[in-house]
Short mmCIF file of C-alpha atoms in Angstrom, two decimals:
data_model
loop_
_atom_site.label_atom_id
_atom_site.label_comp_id
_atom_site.label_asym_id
_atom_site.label_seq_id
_atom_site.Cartn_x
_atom_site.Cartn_y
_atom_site.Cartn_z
CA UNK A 1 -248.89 57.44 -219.15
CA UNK A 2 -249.14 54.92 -216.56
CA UNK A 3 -248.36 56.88 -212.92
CA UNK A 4 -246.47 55.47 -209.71
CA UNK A 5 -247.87 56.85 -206.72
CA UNK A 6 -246.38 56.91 -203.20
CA UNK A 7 -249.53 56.97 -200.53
CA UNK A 8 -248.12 57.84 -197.68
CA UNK A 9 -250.59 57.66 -194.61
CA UNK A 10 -249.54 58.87 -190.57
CA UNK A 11 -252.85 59.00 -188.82
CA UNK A 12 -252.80 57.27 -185.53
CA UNK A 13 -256.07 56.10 -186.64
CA UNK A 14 -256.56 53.24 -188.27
CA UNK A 15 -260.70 53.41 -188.15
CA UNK A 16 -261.89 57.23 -188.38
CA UNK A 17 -259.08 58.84 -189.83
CA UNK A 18 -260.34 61.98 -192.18
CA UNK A 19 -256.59 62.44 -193.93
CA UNK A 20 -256.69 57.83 -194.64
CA UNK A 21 -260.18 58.40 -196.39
CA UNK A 22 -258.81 61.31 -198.04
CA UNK A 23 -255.32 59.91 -199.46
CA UNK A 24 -257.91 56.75 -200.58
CA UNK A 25 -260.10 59.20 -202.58
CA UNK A 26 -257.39 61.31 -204.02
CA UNK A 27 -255.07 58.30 -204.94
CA UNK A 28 -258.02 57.09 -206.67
CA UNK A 29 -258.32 59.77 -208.99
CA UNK A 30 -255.84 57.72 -210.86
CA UNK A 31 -257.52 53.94 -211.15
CA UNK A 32 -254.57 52.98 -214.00
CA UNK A 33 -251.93 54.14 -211.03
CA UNK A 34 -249.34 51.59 -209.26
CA UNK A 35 -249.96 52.55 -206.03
CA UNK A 36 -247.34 52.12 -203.26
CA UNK A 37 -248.66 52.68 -199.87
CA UNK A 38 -246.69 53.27 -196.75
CA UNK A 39 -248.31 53.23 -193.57
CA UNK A 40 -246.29 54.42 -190.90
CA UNK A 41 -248.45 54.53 -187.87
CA UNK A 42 -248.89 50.52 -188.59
CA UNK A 43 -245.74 49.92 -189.83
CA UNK A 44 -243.38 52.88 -187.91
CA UNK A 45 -239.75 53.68 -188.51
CA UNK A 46 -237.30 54.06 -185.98
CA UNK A 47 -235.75 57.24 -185.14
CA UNK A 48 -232.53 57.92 -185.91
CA UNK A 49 -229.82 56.84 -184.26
CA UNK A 50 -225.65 57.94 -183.51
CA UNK A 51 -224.85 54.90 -185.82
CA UNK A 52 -227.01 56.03 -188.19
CA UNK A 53 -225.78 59.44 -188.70
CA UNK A 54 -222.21 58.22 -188.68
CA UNK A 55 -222.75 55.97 -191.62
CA UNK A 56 -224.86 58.73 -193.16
CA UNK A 57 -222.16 61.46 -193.24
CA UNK A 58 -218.95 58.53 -193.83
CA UNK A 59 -218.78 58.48 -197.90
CA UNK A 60 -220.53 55.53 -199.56
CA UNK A 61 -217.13 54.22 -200.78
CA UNK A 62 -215.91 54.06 -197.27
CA UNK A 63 -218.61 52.55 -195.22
CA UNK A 64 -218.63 49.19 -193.52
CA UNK A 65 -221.17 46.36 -194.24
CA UNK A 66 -222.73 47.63 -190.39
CA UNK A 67 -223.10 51.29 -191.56
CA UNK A 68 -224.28 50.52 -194.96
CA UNK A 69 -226.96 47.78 -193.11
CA UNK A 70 -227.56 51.02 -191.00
CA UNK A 71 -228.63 53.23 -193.94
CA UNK A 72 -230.47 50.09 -195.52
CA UNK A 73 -234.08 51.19 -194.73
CA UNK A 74 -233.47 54.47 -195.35
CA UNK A 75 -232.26 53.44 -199.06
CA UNK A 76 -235.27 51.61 -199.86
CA UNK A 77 -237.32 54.91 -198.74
CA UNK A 78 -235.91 57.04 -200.85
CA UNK A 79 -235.99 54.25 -204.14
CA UNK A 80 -239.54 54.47 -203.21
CA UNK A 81 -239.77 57.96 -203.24
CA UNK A 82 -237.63 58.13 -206.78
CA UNK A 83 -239.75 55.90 -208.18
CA UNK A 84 -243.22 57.80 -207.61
CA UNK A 85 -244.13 60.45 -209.85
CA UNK A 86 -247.07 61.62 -207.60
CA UNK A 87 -247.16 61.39 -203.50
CA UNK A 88 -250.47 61.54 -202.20
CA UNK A 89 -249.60 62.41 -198.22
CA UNK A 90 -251.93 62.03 -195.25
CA UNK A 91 -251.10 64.43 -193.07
CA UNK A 92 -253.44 65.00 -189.72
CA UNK A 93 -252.21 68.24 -187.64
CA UNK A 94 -251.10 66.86 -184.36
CA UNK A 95 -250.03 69.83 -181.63
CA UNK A 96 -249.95 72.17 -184.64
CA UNK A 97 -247.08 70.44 -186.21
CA UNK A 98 -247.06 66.67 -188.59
CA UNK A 99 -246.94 63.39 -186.42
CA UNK A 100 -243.97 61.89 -185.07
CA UNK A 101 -244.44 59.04 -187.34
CA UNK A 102 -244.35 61.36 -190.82
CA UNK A 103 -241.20 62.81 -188.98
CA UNK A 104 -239.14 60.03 -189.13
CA UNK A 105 -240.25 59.34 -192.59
CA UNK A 106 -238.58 62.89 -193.29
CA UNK A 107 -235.35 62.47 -191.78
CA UNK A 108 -234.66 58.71 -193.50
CA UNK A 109 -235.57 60.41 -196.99
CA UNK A 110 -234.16 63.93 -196.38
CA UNK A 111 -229.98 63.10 -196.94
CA UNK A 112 -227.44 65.45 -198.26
CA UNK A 113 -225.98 64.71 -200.97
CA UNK A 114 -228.83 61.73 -202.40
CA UNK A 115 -231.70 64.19 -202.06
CA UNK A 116 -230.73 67.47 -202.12
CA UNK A 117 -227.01 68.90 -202.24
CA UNK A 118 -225.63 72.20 -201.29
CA UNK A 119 -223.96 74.23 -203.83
CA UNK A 120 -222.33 77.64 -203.88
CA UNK A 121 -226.07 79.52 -204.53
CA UNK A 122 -227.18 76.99 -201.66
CA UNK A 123 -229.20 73.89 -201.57
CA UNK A 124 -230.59 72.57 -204.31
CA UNK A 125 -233.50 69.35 -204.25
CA UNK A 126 -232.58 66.33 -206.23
CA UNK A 127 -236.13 65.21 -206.60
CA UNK A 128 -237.51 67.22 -209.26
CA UNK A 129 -240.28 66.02 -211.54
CA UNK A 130 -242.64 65.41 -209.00
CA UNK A 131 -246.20 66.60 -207.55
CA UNK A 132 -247.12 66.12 -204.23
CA UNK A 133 -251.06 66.49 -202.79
CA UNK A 134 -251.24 67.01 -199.04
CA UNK A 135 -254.40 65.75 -197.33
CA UNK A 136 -254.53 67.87 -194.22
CA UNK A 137 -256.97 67.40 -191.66
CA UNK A 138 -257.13 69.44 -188.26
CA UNK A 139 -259.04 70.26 -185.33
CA UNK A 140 -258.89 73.63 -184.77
CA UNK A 141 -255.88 74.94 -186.87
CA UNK A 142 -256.33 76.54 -190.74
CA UNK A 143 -254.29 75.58 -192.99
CA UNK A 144 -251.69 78.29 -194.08
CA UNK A 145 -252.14 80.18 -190.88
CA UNK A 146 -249.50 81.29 -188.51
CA UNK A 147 -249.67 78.82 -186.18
CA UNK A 148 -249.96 76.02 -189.22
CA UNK A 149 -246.41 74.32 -188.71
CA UNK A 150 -247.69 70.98 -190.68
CA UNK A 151 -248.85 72.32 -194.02
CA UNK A 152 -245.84 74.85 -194.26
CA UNK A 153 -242.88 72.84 -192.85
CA UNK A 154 -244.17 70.23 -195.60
CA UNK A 155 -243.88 72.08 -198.60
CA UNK A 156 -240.55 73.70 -197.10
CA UNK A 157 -239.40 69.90 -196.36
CA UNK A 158 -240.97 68.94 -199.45
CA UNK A 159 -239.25 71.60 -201.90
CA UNK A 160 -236.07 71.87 -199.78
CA UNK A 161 -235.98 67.69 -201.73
CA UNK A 162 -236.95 69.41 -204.66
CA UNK A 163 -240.84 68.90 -205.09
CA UNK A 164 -242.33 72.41 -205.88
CA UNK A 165 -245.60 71.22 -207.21
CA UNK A 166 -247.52 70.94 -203.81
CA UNK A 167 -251.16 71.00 -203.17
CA UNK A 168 -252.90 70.90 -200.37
CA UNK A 169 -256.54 69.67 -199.43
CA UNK A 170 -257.64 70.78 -196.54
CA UNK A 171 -260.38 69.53 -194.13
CA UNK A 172 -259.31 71.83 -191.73
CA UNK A 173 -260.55 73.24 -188.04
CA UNK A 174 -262.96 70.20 -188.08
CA UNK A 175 -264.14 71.02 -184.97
CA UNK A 176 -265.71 74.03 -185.58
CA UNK A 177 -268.01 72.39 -188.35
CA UNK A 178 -266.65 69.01 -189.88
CA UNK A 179 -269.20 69.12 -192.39
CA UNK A 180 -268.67 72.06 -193.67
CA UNK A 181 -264.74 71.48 -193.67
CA UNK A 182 -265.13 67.82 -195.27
CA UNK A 183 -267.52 69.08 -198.12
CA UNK A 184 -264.45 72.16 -199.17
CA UNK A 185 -261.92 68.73 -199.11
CA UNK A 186 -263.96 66.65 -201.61
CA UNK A 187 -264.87 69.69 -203.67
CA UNK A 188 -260.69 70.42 -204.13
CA UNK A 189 -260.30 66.96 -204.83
CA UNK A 190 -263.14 66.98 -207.36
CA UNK A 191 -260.82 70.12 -208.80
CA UNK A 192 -258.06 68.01 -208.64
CA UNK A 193 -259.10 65.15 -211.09
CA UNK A 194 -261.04 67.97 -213.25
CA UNK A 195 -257.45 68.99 -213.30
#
């Protein structure tokens, strides 16, 4: 089975960055992979705006060319998300939460009624199928820990879309000993390809 997977990096770092080398490693895993990468500290999306969430919530039978140009980029996000079966996500812990930059990327691809839908037991993902691997690097925070808002709100955001099958390597409080934290990070992602 040939795999499609979405590399999504969000370090402000272009030269440096611990969660870039890690997404490289770990997207390598999978050499026969089509590999879609999305940089979005290089490339950033805009923020939402009113227009925008007036064409999002006006049914896609009644919008205008202008709101339907509106939603446009947003589209194209989530195609690329459908089309991955694996997302390999950078995600470096900025204030204790996910960069700006990896927020925007959750509110284009994070729609009701394309990605997840609310029904009378409550919302239910529309992206099912998929595994996502987290490559979280921070300075002082550890990942899963109360005051961890990246790792956590991702797999909420992430299975709130429908993605369950999260995983997350973590070279974590790297400033307490980055050595020690970057050798745990290779040796899950050696588990991952043993996997």
């Amino acid at each position: 089975m040939t795999h499609s997977i979405l590399r999504i990096d969000a370090s402000a770092r272009a030269q440096g960055s611990v969660t870039r080398d890690l997404t490289g490693r770990i997207a390598a895993l999978w050499p026969a992979a089509h590999v879609r990468h999305r940089d979005l500290a290089a490339d950033p999306l805009p923020h939402l705006t009113e227009d925008w969430v007036s064409a999002n919530f006006t049914p896609e039978a009644n919008r205008t060319a202008t709101q339907a140009k509106a939603l446009a980029l947003s589209d194209s996000l989530i195609d690329e998300l459908r089309a991955a079966d694996k997302l390999v996500i950078g995600l470096p812990v900025y204030n204790f939460g996910v960069p700006s930059a990896l927020k925007a990327w959750i509110d284009h691809v994070a729609r009701a009624g394309v990605t997840f839908r609310y029904t009378e037991t409550g919302p239910e993902g529309l992206l099912t199928g998929k595994r996502a691997i987290l490559a979280m690097a921070s300075g002082g925070t550890q990942a899963g820990a109360e005051i961890d808002y990246a790792s956590t709100y991702m797999r909420h955001i992430l299975g709130f879309v429908g993605i369950t099958d999260v995983t997350v390597v973590a070279a974590d409080q790297l400033a307490l000993d980055a050595d020690a934290s970057l050798a745990r990070a290779l040796d899950q992602i050696g588990e991952l390809q043993a996997a």
